[in-house]
XYZ file of C-alpha atoms in Angstrom:
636
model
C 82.834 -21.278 -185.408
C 83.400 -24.985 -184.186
C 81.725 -27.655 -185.378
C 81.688 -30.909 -183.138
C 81.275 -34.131 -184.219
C 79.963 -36.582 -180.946
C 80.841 -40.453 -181.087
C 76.974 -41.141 -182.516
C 77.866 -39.216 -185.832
C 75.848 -36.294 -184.212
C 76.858 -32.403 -184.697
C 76.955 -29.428 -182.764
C 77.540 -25.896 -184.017
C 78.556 -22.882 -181.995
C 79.001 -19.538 -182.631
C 81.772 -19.111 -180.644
C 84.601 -20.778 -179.138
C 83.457 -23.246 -176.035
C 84.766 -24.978 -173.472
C 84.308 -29.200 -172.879
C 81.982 -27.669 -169.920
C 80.022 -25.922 -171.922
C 79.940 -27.890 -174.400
C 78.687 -31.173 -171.815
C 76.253 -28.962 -170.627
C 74.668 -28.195 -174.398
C 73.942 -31.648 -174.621
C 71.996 -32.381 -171.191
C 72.719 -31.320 -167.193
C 73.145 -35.104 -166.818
C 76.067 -35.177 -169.018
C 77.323 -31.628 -167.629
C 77.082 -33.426 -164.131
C 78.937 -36.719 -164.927
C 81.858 -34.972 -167.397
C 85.725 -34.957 -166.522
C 87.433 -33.887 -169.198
C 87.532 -34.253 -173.289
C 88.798 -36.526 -175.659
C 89.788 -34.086 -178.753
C 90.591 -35.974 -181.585
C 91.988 -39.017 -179.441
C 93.984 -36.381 -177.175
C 92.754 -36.242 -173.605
C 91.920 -32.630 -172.312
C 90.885 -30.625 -169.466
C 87.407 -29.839 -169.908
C 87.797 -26.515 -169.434
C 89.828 -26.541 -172.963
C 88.286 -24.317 -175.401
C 87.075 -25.689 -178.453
C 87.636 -23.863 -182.408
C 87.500 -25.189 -185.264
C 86.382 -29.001 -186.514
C 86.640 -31.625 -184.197
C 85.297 -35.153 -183.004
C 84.797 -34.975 -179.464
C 84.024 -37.304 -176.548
C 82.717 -36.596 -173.318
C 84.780 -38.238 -170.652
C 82.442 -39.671 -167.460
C 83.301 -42.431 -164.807
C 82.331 -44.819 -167.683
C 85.037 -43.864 -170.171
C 87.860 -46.126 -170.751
C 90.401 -43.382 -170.292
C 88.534 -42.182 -166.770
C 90.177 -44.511 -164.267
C 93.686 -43.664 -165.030
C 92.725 -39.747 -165.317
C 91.287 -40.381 -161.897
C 94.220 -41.884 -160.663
C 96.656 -39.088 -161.806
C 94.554 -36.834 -160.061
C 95.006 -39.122 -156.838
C 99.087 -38.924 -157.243
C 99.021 -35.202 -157.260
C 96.545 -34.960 -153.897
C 98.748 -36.899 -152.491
C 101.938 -35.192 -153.503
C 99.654 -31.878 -152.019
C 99.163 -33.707 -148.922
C 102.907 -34.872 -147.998
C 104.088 -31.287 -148.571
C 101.503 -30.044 -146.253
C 102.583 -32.328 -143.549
C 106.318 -32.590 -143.848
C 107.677 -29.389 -145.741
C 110.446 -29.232 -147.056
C 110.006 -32.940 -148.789
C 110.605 -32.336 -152.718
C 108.322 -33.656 -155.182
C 109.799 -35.795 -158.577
C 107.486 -37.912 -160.799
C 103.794 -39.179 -160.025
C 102.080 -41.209 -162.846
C 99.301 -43.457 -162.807
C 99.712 -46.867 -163.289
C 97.824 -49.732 -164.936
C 96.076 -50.741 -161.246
C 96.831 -47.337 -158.999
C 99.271 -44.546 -158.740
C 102.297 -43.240 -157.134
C 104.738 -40.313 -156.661
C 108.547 -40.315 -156.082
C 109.788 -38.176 -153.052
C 112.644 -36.842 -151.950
C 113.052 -36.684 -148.374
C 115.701 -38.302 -146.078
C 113.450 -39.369 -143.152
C 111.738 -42.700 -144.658
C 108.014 -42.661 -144.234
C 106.553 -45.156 -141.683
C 103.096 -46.660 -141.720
C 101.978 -44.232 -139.273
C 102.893 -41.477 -142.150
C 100.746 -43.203 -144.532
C 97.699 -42.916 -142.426
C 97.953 -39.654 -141.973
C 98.805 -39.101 -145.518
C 95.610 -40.830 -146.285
C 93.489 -38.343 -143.867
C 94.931 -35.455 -145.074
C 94.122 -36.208 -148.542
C 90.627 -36.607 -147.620
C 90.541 -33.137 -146.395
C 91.584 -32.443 -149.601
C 89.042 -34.192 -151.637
C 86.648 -32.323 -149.128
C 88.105 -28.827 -149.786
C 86.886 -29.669 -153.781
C 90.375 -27.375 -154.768
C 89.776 -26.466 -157.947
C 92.427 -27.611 -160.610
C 93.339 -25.324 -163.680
C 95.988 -24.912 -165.767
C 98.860 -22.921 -166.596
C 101.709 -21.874 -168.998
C 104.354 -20.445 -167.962
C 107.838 -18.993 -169.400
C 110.270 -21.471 -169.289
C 113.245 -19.400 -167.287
C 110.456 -18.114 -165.075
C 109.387 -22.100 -164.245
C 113.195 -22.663 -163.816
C 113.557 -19.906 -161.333
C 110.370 -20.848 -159.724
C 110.927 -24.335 -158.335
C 114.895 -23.569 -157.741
C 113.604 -20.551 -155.342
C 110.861 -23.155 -153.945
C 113.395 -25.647 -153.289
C 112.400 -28.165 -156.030
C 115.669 -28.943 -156.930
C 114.294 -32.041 -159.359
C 111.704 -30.708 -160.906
C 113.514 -27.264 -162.347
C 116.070 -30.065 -163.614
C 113.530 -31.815 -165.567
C 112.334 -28.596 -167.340
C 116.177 -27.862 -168.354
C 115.819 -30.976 -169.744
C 112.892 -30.407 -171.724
C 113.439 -29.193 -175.572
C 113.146 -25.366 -175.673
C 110.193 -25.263 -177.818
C 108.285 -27.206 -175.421
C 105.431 -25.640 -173.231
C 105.806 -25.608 -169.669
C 102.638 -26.912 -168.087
C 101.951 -26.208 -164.646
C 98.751 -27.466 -162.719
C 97.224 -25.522 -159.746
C 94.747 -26.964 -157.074
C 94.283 -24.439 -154.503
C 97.495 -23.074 -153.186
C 99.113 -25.939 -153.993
C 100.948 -26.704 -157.415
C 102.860 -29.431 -160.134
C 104.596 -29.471 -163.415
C 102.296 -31.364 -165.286
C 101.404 -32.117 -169.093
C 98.014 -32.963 -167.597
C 95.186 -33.314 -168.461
C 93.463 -32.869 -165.252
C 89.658 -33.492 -163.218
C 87.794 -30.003 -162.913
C 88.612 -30.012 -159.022
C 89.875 -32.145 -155.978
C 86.576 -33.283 -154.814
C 86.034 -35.140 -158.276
C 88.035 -37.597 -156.728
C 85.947 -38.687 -154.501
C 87.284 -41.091 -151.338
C 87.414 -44.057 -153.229
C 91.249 -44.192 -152.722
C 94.051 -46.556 -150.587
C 97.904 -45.931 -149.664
C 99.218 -49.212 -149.925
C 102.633 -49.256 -149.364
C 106.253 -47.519 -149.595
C 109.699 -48.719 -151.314
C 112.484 -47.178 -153.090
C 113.380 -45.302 -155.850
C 115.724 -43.701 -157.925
C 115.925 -40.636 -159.837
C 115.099 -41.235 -163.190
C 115.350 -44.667 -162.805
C 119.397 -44.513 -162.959
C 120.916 -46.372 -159.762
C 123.191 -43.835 -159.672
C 121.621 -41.105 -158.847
C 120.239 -40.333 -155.603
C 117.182 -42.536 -154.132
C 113.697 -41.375 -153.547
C 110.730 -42.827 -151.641
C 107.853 -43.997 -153.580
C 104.493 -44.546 -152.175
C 101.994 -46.672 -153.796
C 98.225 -46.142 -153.738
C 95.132 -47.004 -155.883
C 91.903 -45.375 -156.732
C 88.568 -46.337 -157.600
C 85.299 -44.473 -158.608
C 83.149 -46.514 -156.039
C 84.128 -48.100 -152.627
C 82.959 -51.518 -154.051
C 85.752 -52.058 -156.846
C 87.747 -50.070 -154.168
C 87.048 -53.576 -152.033
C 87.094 -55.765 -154.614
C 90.595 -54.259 -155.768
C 91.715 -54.517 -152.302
C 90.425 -58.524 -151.978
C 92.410 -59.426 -155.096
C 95.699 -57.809 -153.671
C 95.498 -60.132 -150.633
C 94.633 -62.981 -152.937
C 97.929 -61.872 -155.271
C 100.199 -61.164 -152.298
C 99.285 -65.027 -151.120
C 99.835 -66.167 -154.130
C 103.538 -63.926 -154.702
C 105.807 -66.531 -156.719
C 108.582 -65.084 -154.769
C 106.904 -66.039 -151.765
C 106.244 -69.601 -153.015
C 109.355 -69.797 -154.561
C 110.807 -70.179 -151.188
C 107.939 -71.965 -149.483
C 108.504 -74.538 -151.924
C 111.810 -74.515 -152.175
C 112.252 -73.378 -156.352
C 114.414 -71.005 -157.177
C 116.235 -67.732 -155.169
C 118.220 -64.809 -156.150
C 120.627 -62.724 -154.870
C 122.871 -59.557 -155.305
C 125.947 -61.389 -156.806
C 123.722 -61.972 -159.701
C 121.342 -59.778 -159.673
C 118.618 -59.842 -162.121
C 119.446 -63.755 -162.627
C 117.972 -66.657 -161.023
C 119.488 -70.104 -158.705
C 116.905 -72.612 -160.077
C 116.811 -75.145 -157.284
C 116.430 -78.738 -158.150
C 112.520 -78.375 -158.006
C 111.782 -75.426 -159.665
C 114.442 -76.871 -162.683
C 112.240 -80.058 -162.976
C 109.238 -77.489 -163.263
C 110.907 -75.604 -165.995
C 112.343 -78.975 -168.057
C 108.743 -79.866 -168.081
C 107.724 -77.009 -169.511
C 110.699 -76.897 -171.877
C 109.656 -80.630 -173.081
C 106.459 -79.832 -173.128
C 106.893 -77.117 -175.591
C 109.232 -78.861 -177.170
C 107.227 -81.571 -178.795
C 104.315 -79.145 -179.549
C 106.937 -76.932 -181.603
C 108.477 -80.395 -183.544
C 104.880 -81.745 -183.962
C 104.538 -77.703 -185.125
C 106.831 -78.457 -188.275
C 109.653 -75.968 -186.280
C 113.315 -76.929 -186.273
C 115.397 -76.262 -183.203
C 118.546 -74.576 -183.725
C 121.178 -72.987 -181.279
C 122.977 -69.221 -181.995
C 125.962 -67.935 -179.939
C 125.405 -65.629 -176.947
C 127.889 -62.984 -178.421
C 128.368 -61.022 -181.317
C 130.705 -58.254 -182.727
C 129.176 -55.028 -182.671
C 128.824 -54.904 -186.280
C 125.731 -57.487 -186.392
C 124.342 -55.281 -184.253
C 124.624 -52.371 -186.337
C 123.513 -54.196 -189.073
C 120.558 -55.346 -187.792
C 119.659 -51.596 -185.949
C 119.628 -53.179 -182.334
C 122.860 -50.972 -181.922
C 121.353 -47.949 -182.271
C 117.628 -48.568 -181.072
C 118.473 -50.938 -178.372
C 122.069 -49.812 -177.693
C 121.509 -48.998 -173.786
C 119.818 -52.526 -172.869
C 122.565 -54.156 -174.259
C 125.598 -55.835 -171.906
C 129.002 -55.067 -173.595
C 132.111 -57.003 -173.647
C 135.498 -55.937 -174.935
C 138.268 -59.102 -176.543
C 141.443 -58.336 -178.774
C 139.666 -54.730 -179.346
C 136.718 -55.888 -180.649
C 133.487 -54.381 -179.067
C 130.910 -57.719 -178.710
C 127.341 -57.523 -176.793
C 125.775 -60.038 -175.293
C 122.511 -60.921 -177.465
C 119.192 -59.971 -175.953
C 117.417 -61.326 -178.637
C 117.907 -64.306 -181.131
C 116.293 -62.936 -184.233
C 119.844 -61.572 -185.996
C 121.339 -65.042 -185.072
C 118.634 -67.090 -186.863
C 118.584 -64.739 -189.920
C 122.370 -65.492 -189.714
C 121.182 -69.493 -190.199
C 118.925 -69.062 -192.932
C 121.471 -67.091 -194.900
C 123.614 -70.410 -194.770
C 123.273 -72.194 -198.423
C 121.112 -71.176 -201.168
C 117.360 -71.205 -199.824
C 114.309 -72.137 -202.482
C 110.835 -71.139 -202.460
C 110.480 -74.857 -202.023
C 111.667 -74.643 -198.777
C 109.539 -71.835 -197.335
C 107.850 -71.454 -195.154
C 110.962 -72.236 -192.345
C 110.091 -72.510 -188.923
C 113.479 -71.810 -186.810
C 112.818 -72.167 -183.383
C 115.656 -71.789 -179.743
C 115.013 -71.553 -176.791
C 117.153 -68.762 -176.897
C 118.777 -67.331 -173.659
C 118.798 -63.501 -174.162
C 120.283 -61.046 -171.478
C 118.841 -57.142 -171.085
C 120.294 -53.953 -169.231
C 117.173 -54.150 -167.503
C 117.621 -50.503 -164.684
C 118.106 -52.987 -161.282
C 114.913 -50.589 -159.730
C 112.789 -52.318 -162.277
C 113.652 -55.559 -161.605
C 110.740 -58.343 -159.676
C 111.853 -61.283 -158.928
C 110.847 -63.470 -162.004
C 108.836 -60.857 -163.834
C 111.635 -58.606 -164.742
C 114.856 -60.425 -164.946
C 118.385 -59.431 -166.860
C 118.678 -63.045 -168.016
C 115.798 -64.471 -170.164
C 115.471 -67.474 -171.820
C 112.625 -67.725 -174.491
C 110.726 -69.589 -176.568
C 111.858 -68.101 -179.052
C 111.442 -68.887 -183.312
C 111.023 -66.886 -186.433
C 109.420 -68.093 -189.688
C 110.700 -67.077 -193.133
C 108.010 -66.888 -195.386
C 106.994 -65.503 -198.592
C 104.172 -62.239 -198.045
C 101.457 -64.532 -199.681
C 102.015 -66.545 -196.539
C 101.805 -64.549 -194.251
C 98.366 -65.344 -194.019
C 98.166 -68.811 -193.759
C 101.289 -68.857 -190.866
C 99.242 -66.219 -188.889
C 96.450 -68.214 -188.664
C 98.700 -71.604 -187.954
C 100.377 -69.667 -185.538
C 97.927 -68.957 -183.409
C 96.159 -71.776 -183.387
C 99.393 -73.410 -181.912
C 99.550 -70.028 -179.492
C 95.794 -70.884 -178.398
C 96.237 -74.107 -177.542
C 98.902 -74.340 -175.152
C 97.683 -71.657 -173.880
C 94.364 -74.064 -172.922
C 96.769 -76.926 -171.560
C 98.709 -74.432 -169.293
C 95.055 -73.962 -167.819
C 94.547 -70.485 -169.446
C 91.109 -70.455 -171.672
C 90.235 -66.343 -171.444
C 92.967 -64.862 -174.081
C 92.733 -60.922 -174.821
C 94.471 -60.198 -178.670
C 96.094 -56.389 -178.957
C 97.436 -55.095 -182.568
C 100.262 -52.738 -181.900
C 101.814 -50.342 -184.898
C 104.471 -48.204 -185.978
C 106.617 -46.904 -182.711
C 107.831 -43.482 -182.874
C 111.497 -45.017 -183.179
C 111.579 -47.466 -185.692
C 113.603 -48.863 -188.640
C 112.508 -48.802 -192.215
C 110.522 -46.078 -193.899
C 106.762 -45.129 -194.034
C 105.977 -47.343 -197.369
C 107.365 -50.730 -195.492
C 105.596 -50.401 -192.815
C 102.271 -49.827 -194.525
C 102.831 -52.828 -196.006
C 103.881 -54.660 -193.155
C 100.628 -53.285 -191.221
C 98.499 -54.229 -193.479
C 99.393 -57.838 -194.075
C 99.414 -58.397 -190.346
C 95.643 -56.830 -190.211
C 94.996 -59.000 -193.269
C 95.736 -62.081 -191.513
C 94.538 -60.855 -187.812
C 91.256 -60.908 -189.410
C 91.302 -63.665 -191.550
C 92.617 -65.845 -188.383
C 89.321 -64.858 -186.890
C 90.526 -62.901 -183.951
C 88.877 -60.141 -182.414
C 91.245 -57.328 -181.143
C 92.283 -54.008 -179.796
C 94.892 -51.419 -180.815
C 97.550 -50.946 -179.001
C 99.027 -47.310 -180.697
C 102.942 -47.302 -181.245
C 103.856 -49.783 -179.214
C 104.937 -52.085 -181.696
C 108.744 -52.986 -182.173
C 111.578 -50.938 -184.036
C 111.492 -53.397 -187.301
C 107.275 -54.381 -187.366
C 103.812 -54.457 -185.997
C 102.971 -56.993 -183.630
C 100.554 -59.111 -181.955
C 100.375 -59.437 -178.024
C 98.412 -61.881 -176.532
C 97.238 -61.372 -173.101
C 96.097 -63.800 -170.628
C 94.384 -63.604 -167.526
C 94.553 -65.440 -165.129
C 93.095 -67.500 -161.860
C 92.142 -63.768 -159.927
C 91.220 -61.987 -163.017
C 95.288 -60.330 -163.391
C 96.377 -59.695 -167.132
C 99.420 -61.239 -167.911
C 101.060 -60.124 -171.869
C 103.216 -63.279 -172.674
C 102.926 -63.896 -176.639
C 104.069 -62.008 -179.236
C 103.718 -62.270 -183.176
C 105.523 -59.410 -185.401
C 105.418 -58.533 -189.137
C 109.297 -57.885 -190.344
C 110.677 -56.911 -193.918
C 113.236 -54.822 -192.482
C 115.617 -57.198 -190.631
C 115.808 -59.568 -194.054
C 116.449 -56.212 -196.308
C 119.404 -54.875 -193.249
C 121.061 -58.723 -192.751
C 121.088 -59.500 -196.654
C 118.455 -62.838 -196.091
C 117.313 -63.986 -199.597
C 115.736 -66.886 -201.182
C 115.479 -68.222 -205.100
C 112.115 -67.406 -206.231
C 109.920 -69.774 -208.505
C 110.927 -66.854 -211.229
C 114.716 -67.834 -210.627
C 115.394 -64.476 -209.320
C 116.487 -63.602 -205.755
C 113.540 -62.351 -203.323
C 113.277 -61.035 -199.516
C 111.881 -63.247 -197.012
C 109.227 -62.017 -194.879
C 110.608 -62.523 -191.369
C 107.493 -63.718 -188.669
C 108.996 -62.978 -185.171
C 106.824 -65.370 -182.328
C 106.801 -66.418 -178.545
C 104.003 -67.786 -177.049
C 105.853 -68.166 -173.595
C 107.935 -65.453 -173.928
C 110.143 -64.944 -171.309
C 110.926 -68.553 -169.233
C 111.406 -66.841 -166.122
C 108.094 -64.712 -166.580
C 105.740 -67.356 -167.688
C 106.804 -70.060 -164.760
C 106.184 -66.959 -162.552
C 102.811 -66.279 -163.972
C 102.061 -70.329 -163.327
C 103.444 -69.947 -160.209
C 100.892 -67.680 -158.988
C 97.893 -69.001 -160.883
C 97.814 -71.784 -159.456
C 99.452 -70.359 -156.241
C 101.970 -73.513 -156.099
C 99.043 -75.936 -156.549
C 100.146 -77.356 -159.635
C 97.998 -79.829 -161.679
C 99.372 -83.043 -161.507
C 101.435 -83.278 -164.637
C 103.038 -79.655 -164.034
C 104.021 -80.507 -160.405
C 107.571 -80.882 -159.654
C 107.117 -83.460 -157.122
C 103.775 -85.233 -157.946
C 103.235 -88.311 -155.516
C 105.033 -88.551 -151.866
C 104.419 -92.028 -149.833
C 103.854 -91.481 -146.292
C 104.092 -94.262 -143.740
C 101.510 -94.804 -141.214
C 104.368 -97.240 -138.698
C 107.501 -98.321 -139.403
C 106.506 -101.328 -139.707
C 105.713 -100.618 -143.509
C 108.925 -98.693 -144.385
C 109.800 -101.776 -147.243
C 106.511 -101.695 -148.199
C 106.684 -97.881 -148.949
C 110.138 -98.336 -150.862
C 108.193 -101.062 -152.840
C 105.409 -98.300 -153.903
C 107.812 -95.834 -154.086
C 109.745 -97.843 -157.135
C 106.843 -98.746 -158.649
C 105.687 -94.970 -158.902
C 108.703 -94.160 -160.207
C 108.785 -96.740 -162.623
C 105.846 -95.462 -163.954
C 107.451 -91.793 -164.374
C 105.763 -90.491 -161.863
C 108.120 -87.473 -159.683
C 108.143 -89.230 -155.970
C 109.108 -89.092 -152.990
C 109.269 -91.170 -149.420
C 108.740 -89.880 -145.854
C 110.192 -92.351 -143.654
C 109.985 -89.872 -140.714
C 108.939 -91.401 -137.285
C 106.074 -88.462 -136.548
C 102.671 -89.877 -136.579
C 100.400 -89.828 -139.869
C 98.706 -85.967 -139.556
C 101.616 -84.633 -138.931
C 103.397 -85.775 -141.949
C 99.842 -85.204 -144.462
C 99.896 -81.881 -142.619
C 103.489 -80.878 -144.364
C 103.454 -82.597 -147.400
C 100.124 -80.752 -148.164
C 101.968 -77.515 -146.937
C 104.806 -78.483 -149.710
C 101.774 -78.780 -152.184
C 102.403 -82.238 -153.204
C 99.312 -83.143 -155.370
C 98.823 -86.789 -153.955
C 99.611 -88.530 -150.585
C 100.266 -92.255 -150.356
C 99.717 -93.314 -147.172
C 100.373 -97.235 -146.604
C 100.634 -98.646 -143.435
C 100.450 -102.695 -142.123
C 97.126 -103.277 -143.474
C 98.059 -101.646 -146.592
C 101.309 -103.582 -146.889
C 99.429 -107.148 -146.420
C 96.883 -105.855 -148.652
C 99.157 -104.687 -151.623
C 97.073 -101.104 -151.463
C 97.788 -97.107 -151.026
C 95.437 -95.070 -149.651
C 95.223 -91.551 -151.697
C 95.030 -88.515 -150.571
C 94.352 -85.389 -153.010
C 96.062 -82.036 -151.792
C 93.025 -79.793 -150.734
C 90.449 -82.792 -150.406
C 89.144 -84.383 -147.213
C 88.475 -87.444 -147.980
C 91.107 -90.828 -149.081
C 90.467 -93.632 -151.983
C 91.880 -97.274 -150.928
C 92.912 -98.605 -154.114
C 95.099 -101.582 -155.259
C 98.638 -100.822 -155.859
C 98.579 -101.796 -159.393
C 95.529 -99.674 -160.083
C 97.068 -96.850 -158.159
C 99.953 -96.258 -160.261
C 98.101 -97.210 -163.420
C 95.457 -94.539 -162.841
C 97.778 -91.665 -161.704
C 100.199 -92.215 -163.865
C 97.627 -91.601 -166.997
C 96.613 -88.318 -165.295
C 100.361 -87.211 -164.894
C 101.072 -87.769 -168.664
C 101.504 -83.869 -170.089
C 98.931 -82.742 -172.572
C 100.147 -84.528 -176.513
C-alpha cells in the first residue's frame, strides 16, 4: 500500500500500486494536466513509474527546477528521431542536455550543411505534432547487443559492452523510433512543444578521445514558451558579439594556435591587461595578511602518490620521464605549499598561515573540450591555502569571503550566487573525516552569513567546497571561486604544527581562488564588458589624436605628460583627418580620446572624448591629466 508524502508535508494513501499519472491526477486535473514526470525521493522518473511502498514525491510541471533540462533531453532524442528519418543510415552516439540547450553526436561522413538543419528543424516539428508517445523498456543485455549491431548502431551496442553486467539496459521508445537511454523521459513527443532552435554544427569525437573517430554534433536549445525561446536567442547574439576570442583579435590580445594547443600568445596588450590584474590582486592578497611563495612546476611521481592526485587525477596529468624517474607536471599547487609549511617547526603561534602563488598549473584537458580561454591546458591561478587550526575555520571562512566579495565588486561584478558542494563519489579519506570536514564548512557558511545552494557530490577528492558564481553583464553564470575544507592532504603529506599542549597536531588545510583560472577570469572580463574596459582595467587607456600637423609637438608634449602621470598612452600622428582617426581608436576601444589641435596647442588644452559618448570636454592640460589620472588609479 504506498503512502506518499507531497512537498507541503501532505499524505496520500492508496490501496494499490500507482503510477506518477495517477497519482497527479488524485490530487486535481490541473496538476494531472501540467505533470511530466516524478521526483521519487530526489530521483527523477517517468511518470508513468509505479509507485509502492513509502515515499516523498514531487510532481514535476514546467515550473520545476529539474523541468527545463528534462525538456531538453527530450528535444536531443526528437532530433536524433528526425536525422535518422531523413538521412538513414546516420548512427546515433550520445545526446545530453546541457546547462542552456542540448545536443547529440552523429556519425555520418557527409557533414551537415545549414540547409540540413532547417530541415532537421521541420521534421522535428512533425514530430512534436505526431505527440509519439514515449515509454520505456528493459531489455536483456545480449539481446540489446544484438539489436543495435543488426540495426547498424555500431556505437551504441559498444557502449552497452561497456556497461557493468549487472546494469539494466534502458531503452526508450517514441513511436517507431528508439534510444538507449537511462531516461527519465516526457509522457510523449508533443510535450515538447515548438519552443525549440538548431543552432549550429561542429565536431566531435567519440567519447571525447581524439583518437577515435570524429562525429558531428549539432547544437540546439529548448524552451517551454517562445518568449524565453526569444529572449534566449537575443542573449546569444549579445554573447557571440561579445566572444573574447573574437575581441581578442579585434583588439589585438592574445592568439593561439596548434603548436601549443591549449596554451595562449599573450600579445603585448592583453599582458598589460593581465599584470594589472595580477598587481591588482596582488596588493589585496598582501594587505590580506597572505605571503607569496613560488613551488616548482615538477615533481616525482611519489608526491603525487602521496598526496592521491596520482590515482584520482592520474589521466589529467602531463608526464615527463629524466634518469628513470617518472615526474608530472603539477596541475595544482596545493602539495607544493604543504611541502613549504612542512619546512621548520610550525607553532600554534603562527597559525593561521596564508600561503598564496600565483601558481601556473597545466591539465590533460581532452583537446575537443578546449575554448579558447575558458578551457585551457595551461592555467595560472590565484592560487593560496591557509593552515589553520579547526576552531578557525570559522573565523577564515568568514575573512575569506569577505576578501572574495569584494574584488569581486571592483571587477564590476555585484550579483554573486554561493553553491555548497559535498562528498564526490571518488574521494580520499573515510566517511568520519568528511563528516567532520562538512560540517565545519556548513558551520562557517552560515555563520559568514551566506545564503546558498547544494551542489550534490561535486565537491573535490580531499573536501567540500564552496563555488562562487557570478553573473555577469547579459545575465551568463560564470563559477570562478572556490573555498574547500581539507584534513586529508595534511594527514597524507605528514603537515604538523606544535600545539599550545606541546604536542604535535594536524593543520586544517583551507584550499581558495577567487579568480581561479587567469586565463578564464580575463576571458569572463573580456566579454562583460565586451572589450570596453573601465578606465583603470584598460590596456591602453588614453590615445592623443591630432587634429593638423601642425600640433604633432604639442601632442608629444601631452603625450609625456599622460604618461608621466601613469596613465597607458598612446599618439596618432597619422595624416587622415580627425573622424577618421576617433572613428578607429573608438573601434580599438580606447576609453578616452585626446584630440589637440592649433587652438589647443596655443591654449595648453585637450579636448576629451569618452569611448561611446557624443559629446567632448575642453579642459586645461594640467586638469586633464590630474582628473583622469585619479579615475585610472585601480581600486586600494
Amino acid at each position: 500500500m504506498p503512502v506518499i508524502t507531497l512537498p507541503d508535508g501532505a499524505q496520500r494513501a492508496f490501496d494499490a500500486p500507482v503510477t506518477g499519472a495517477e497519482l497527479a491526477a488524485s490530487i486535481g486535473p490541473g496538476l494531472a494536466k501540467a505533470a511530466l514526470a516524478l521526483k521519487v525521493d530526489g530521483e527523477l522518473r517517468d511518470l508513468e513509474h509505479r509507485l509502492e511502498g513509502e515515499h516523498r514525491v514531487e510532481i514535476v510541471t514546467p515550473k520545476h527546477p529539474d523541468a527545463l533540462e528534462l525538456l531538453r533531453h527530450d528535444a536531443a532524442h526528437i532530433l536524433a528521431e528526425a536525422v535518422q528519418e531523413l538521412y538513414p543510415g546516420t548512427q546515433v552516439t550520445f545526446g545530453p542536455a546541457t546547462e542552456d540547450g542540448f545536443y547529440y553526436d552523429f556519425a555520418r561522413d557527409e557533414p551537415f550543411t545549414p540547409e540540413d538543419l532547417e530541415r532537421i528543424e521541420a521534421r522535428m516539428h512533425e514530430i512534436v505534432e505526431r505527440n509519439e508517445a514515449i515509454a520505456r523498456e528493459v531489455w536483456d543485455r545480449d539481446e540489446a547487443i544484438r539489436w543495435f549491431a543488426d540495426h547498424g548502431e555500431k556505437y551504441k551496442a559498444e557502449h552497452i559492452e561497456s556497461l557493468p553486467r549487472e546494469e539494466a539496459i534502458s531503452v526508450y521508445r517514441q513511436g517507431e523510433w528508439l534510444d538507449l537511454c537511462l531516461g527519465p523521459h516526457l509522457p510523449s513527443t508533443g510535450r515538447l512543444g515548438h519552443a525549440f532552435k538548431l543552432l549550429r554544427v561542429s565536431g566531435a569525437y567519440w567519447r571525447g578521445d581524439a583518437k577515435n573517430q570524429q562525429l558531428q554534433r549539432i547544437y540546439g536549445t529548448a524552451f517551454f514558451d517562445d518568449k524565453a525561446l526569444k529572449e534566449h536567442l537575443l542573449r546569444m547574439e549579445e554573447a557571440a558579439k561579445r566572444d573574447h576570442r573574437r575581441l581578442g583579435r579585434e583588439l589585438d590580445l592574445f592568439h593561439q594556435q596548434e603548436e601549443a594547443v591549449g596554451s595562449t600568445f599573450w600579445h603585448p596588450a592583453g599582458w598589460t591587461l593581465w599584470r594589472t590584474v595580477e598587481a591588482y590582486m596582488r596588493r589585496r592578497l598582501e594587505a590580506g595578511g597572505y605571503i607569496e611563495v613560488k613551488t616548482p612546476q615538477l615533481y616525482d611521481r611519489s608526491l603525487w602518490e602521496a598526496s592521491g592526485h596520482w590515482e584520482k587525477f592520474r589521466e589529467n596529468m602531463f608526464i615527463a620521464e629524466s634518469e628513470d624517474r617518472v615526474l608530472a607536471v603539477k596541475p595544482m599547487n596545493c602539495p607544493g605549499h604543504v611541502q613549504v609549511f612542512r619546512q621548520g617547526i610550525k607553532s600554534y603561534r603562527d597559525l593561521p598561515l596564508r600561503l598564496a602563488e600565483f601558481g601556473s598549473c597545466h591539465r590533460n584537458e581532452p583537446s575537443g573540450a578546449l575554448h579558447g580561454l575558458m578551457r585551457v591546458r595551461a592555467c595560472p591561478q590565484d592560487d593560496a591555502h591557509i593552515f589553520c587550526t579547526e576552531e578557525q575555520i570559522v573565523s577564515e571562512t568568514k575573512i575569506f569571503c569577505d576578501l572574495l566579495l569584494a574584488i569581486y565588486r571592483d571587477f564590476g561584478f555585484d550579483e554573486v550566487a554561493v553553491k555548497f558542494s559535498d562528498r564526490p563519489a571518488k574521494r580520499a579519506g573515510d566517511d568520519a573525516t568528511w563528516d567532520r570536514a562538512e560540517q565545519a564548512l556548513m558551520d562557517a557558511t552560515r555563520q559568514a552569513g551566506l545564503d546558498f545552494t547544494l551542489n550534490p557530490g561535486e565537491g573535490a577528492f580531499y573536501g567540500p567546497k564552496l563555488e562562487f558564481v557570478l553573473k555577469d553583464a547579459i545575465g551568463r553564470d560564470w563559477q570562478c571561486g572556490t573555498l574547500q575544507v581539507d584534513f586529508v592532504l595534511p594527514e597524507r603529506l605528514n603537515a604538523a604544527y606544535v600545539g599550545e599542549d606541546g604536542d604535535k597536531h594536524r593543520p586544517v588545510m583551507l584550499h581558495r581562488a577567487i579568480l581561479g583560472s587567469f586565463e578564464r577570469f580575463l576571458a569572463i572580463l573580456i566579454e562583460n564588458y565586451a572589450g570596453k574596459f573601465p578606465l583603470w582595467l584598460a590596456p591602453r587607456q588614453v590615445a592623443v589624436a591630432t587634429i593638423t600637423n601642425d600640433a604633432d609637438g604639442y601632442a608629444q608634449e601631452v603625450a609625456a605628460a599622460f604618461q608621466a602621470a601613469g596613465l597607458r598612452t598612446q599618439i596618432d600622428l597619422r595624416t587622415e583627418k580627425i573622424n577618421a582617426k576617433v572613428r578607429d581608436l573608438s573601434l580599438a576601444k580606447l576609453p578616452v580620446i585626446a584630440v589637440v589641435g592649433r587652438r589647443e596647442a596655443e591654449q595648453r588644452q585637450v579636448a576629451l572624448r569618452r569611448l561611446g559618448g557624443q559629446t567632448q570636454e575642453v579642459l586645461a592640460l594640467d586638469e586633464a591629466v590630474s582628473r583622469l589620472a585619479d579615475e585610472a588609479r585601480p581600486p586600494a
